[in-house]
CSV table of C-alpha atoms in Angstrom, one decimal:
chain,number,residue,atom,x,y,z
X,201,MET,CA,0.2,0.4,-0.1
X,202,LYS,CA,1.2,3.5,-1.0
X,203,LYS,CA,2.2,5.6,1.7
X,204,ILE,CA,0.5,9.1,3.0
X,205,LEU,CA,2.8,12.2,2.4
X,206,GLN,CA,2.9,14.3,5.3
X,207,LYS,CA,2.8,18.2,5.2
X,208,ASN,CA,6.6,18.8,4.8
X,209,GLU,CA,7.0,16.6,1.3
X,210,GLY,CA,7.1,19.3,-1.7
X,211,VAL,CA,4.3,17.2,-4.2
X,212,LEU,CA,1.3,18.5,-1.7
X,213,ARG,CA,3.0,22.3,-2.3
X,214,LYS,CA,2.8,21.9,-5.8
X,215,LYS,CA,-0.1,22.7,-7.9
X,216,ALA,CA,-1.0,19.3,-9.7
X,217,ARG,CA,-1.0,18.8,-13.6
X,218,GLU,CA,-4.4,18.2,-15.8
X,219,ILE,CA,-4.9,14.8,-17.1
X,220,LYS,CA,-5.6,14.8,-21.0
X,221,VAL,CA,-8.9,13.2,-21.6
X,222,SER,CA,-7.3,10.5,-24.0
X,223,GLU,CA,-5.1,9.9,-20.5
X,224,ILE,CA,-8.0,8.6,-18.4
X,225,ARG,CA,-8.6,5.1,-19.4
X,226,THR,CA,-5.0,4.3,-19.4
X,227,LEU,CA,-3.2,1.5,-17.1
X,228,LYS,CA,-1.5,4.0,-15.4
X,229,ILE,CA,-4.4,6.1,-14.4
X,230,LYS,CA,-5.9,3.1,-13.6
X,231,LYS,CA,-3.2,1.9,-11.0
X,232,VAL,CA,-2.8,5.7,-9.5
X,233,LEU,CA,-6.6,5.3,-9.2
X,234,LYS,CA,-6.5,1.6,-7.4
X,235,GLU,CA,-3.7,2.7,-5.2
X,236,MET,CA,-5.9,5.7,-4.0
X,237,SER,CA,-8.5,3.6,-3.1
X,238,THR,CA,-6.5,1.4,-1.3
X,239,ALA,CA,-4.9,3.8,0.8
X,240,LEU,CA,-7.7,5.6,1.9
X,241,GLU,CA,-9.3,2.3,2.3
X,242,GLY,CA,-6.9,2.0,4.9
X,243,GLN,CA,-7.6,5.0,7.4
X,244,GLY,CA,-10.4,4.6,9.7
X,245,ASP,CA,-10.9,8.5,9.7
X,246,GLY,CA,-10.0,9.0,6.3
X,247,VAL,CA,-13.1,10.3,3.9
X,248,ALA,CA,-11.3,11.3,0.8
X,249,ILE,CA,-7.7,11.7,-0.9
X,250,ALA,CA,-6.2,13.4,-3.4
X,251,ALA,CA,-3.6,12.2,-5.9
X,252,PRO,CA,-0.8,14.3,-4.5
X,253,GLN,CA,-1.7,12.7,-1.0
X,254,ILE,CA,0.0,9.4,-2.3
X,255,GLY,CA,3.0,11.4,-4.3
X,256,TYR,CA,1.0,11.7,-7.9
X,257,SER,CA,1.0,15.6,-8.8
X,258,LEU,CA,-2.1,14.7,-10.8
X,259,ARG,CA,-5.7,16.6,-10.5
X,260,ILE,CA,-7.4,13.4,-9.1
X,261,PHE,CA,-9.4,12.9,-5.6
X,262,ILE,CA,-11.5,10.6,-4.9
X,263,VAL,CA,-14.4,10.5,-1.9
X,264,SER,CA,-15.1,7.8,-0.2
X,265,GLY,CA,-18.8,6.1,-0.3
X,266,ARG,CA,-18.8,5.6,3.0
X,267,ILE,CA,-19.9,9.1,3.7
X,268,PHE,CA,-23.2,8.1,1.9
X,269,GLU,CA,-24.3,5.8,4.7
X,270,LYS,CA,-26.7,6.8,7.1
X,271,ASP,CA,-24.1,4.9,10.5
X,272,PHE,CA,-21.0,6.8,9.2
X,273,VAL,CA,-22.7,10.1,9.7
X,274,THR,CA,-24.2,9.2,13.1
X,275,ASN,CA,-21.1,7.7,14.5
X,276,LYS,CA,-18.8,10.9,13.1
X,277,GLN,CA,-21.4,13.5,14.9
X,278,GLU,CA,-18.7,13.7,17.2
X,279,ARG,CA,-16.0,14.9,14.6
X,280,PHE,CA,-18.5,16.6,12.6
X,281,THR,CA,-20.9,18.5,14.5
X,282,GLU,CA,-22.9,19.5,11.6
X,283,GLU,CA,-26.3,17.4,10.2
X,284,GLN,CA,-25.4,15.7,7.2
X,285,PRO,CA,-28.1,16.8,4.8
X,286,GLU,CA,-30.5,14.7,4.1
X,287,GLU,CA,-29.8,14.4,0.1
X,288,ASN,CA,-26.4,13.3,0.6
X,289,ILE,CA,-27.6,10.2,2.9
X,290,LYS,CA,-28.5,7.0,1.3
X,291,GLU,CA,-30.0,3.8,3.4
X,292,ILE,CA,-28.4,1.1,1.0
X,293,LYS,CA,-27.4,-2.9,1.9
X,294,GLU,CA,-24.3,-2.8,-0.3
X,295,LYS,CA,-21.0,-0.6,0.2
X,296,PRO,CA,-21.6,2.6,-1.8
X,297,LYS,CA,-19.2,2.9,-4.3
X,298,ASN,CA,-16.3,5.5,-4.3
X,299,LEU,CA,-16.6,8.8,-6.1
X,300,VAL,CA,-13.8,9.9,-8.7
X,301,PHE,CA,-12.8,13.2,-9.5
X,302,ILE,CA,-10.6,13.7,-12.6
X,303,ASN,CA,-9.9,17.0,-13.6
X,304,PRO,CA,-12.0,18.8,-11.1
X,305,LYS,CA,-13.2,22.2,-10.6
X,306,ILE,CA,-15.6,23.7,-8.4
X,307,SER,CA,-18.0,25.2,-10.9
X,308,LYS,CA,-20.2,27.0,-7.9
X,309,LEU,CA,-20.3,27.3,-4.1
X,310,SER,CA,-22.7,29.4,-1.9
X,311,ARG,CA,-22.4,32.6,-0.6
X,312,LYS,CA,-23.4,31.2,2.9
X,313,LYS,CA,-20.3,30.0,4.5
X,314,GLU,CA,-19.7,28.4,8.2
X,315,TRP,CA,-16.6,27.4,10.3
X,316,MET,CA,-16.2,23.5,9.6
X,317,PRO,CA,-14.0,21.3,11.7
X,318,GLU,CA,-11.5,19.9,9.6
X,319,GLY,CA,-8.6,17.4,9.8
X,320,CYS,CA,-6.5,15.9,7.0
X,321,LEU,CA,-4.7,12.5,6.5
X,322,SER,CA,-1.5,14.4,5.2
X,323,VAL,CA,-1.7,17.0,8.7
X,324,ARG,CA,-1.6,14.6,11.1
X,325,PRO,CA,-2.3,14.5,13.9
X,326,LEU,CA,-4.2,18.1,13.8
X,327,TYR,CA,-7.3,19.5,13.5
X,328,GLY,CA,-9.1,23.2,13.2
X,329,LYS,CA,-11.8,24.8,11.8
X,330,THR,CA,-12.2,26.2,8.3
X,331,PHE,CA,-14.2,28.6,6.8
X,332,ARG,CA,-16.1,26.9,4.0
X,333,SER,CA,-19.2,27.3,1.7
X,334,ILE,CA,-21.8,25.1,2.9
X,335,LYS,CA,-22.5,24.2,-0.6
X,336,ALA,CA,-20.5,23.4,-4.1
X,337,THR,CA,-21.1,21.8,-6.9
X,338,VAL,CA,-17.8,20.4,-9.3
X,339,THR,CA,-17.6,19.7,-12.9
X,340,ALA,CA,-14.8,16.8,-13.3
X,341,TYR,CA,-14.3,13.8,-15.5
X,342,ASP,CA,-15.1,9.9,-14.2
X,343,GLU,CA,-12.9,6.7,-14.6
X,344,ASP,CA,-14.4,6.2,-18.1
X,345,GLY,CA,-13.4,9.4,-19.4
X,346,LYS,CA,-17.3,10.8,-19.0
X,347,LYS,CA,-17.6,14.5,-18.2
X,348,PHE,CA,-20.0,15.3,-15.1
X,349,GLU,CA,-21.5,17.6,-12.9
X,350,ARG,CA,-21.8,16.9,-8.6
X,351,GLY,CA,-23.1,19.3,-6.1
X,352,GLY,CA,-23.0,18.6,-2.1
X,353,SER,CA,-23.7,20.3,1.0
X,354,GLY,CA,-22.7,20.1,4.4
X,355,LEU,CA,-20.0,17.6,4.3
X,356,LEU,CA,-19.6,16.3,0.8
X,357,ALA,CA,-19.4,20.6,0.1
X,358,GLN,CA,-16.7,20.6,2.5
X,359,ILE,CA,-14.6,17.6,0.9
X,360,PHE,CA,-15.0,18.9,-2.3
X,361,GLN,CA,-13.2,21.8,-1.7
X,362,HIS,CA,-10.6,20.5,1.0
X,363,GLU,CA,-9.9,18.1,-2.3
X,364,THR,CA,-9.2,20.7,-4.5
X,365,ASP,CA,-7.2,22.8,-2.4
X,366,HIS,CA,-4.7,20.1,-2.3
X,367,LEU,CA,-4.9,19.5,-5.9
X,368,ASP,CA,-3.7,23.5,-6.0
X,369,GLY,CA,-0.4,23.0,-3.6
X,370,ILE,CA,-2.6,24.4,-0.3
X,371,LEU,CA,-3.2,22.4,3.3
X,372,PHE,CA,-6.5,23.1,5.4
X,373,ILE,CA,-3.5,24.6,8.0
X,374,ASP,CA,-2.5,27.4,5.5
X,375,HIS,CA,-5.7,28.8,6.4
X,376,ALA,CA,-7.5,27.5,9.9
X,377,LYS,CA,-7.8,28.4,13.0
X,378,ASP,CA,-7.8,26.8,16.4
X,379,ILE,CA,-5.3,23.8,15.2
X,380,LYS,CA,-4.5,21.6,17.7
X,381,GLU,CA,-3.7,18.0,17.9
X,382,GLU,CA,-6.4,14.9,18.2
X,383,LYS,CA,-6.1,11.3,18.9
X,384,ILE,CA,-6.7,9.7,15.6
X,385,PRO,CA,-10.1,7.5,15.6
X,386,ASN,CA,-10.2,4.1,14.3
X,387,GLU,CA,-7.1,4.3,12.7
X,388,LYS,CA,-5.9,1.0,10.7
X,389,ASN,CA,-1.9,1.3,10.9
C-alpha cells in the first residue's frame, strides 16, 4: 500500500497537472486510482484523498462512498457536528461506491459559509476549523472519461473544497483556526 505523505513533502505544495482526457482510461491512471482507493480504505477516519497525497502530482481526488451511509454520519457526529443533509445520505444495503473526480473544477460555491471542523490524512494529527461554503458544485471526469457535474452540501461540499485545495498545493492548515492535536479515531495502521 502507498504511504500517505505528510505536510513537509514538496509534492503537496505543487499545483497538480491536468490529465488529458485521452489518458484517463490508461493503465497508468487505473493504477493510480487503485492505489488511491487502497490508501483511503486503509484509514479509519479518511473520507477522501487527492493524488498528491500518495505522491502523484495529478488532478484527481476520490471521495469515500462510506460518507453516504447513514451509520457513518451518526458515528461521526462527535467530529462532524453539522448534521449531514438528507440529500447526501442513502440507506443502502451494499457498500456505496467511491466517487472519482478527475480534473475537477469547482463551478459553484454558496455565498453562505460556516466554520467547520476539519482534518487531513496528510496533516496528522492536527485538526482545526476552516471557513467553507456550505454548498459546492464540481465539474469533473469520472474513471471512464465521462464528464459530469456533482453538487453537495455539508460534509460533501467541504470535501470538494478541501480536495481541490490539495490539487492547488494548499493544505487546510494554511487557512484554519483553532488548530490542535487530536487522537486519530479508528486508525488502521
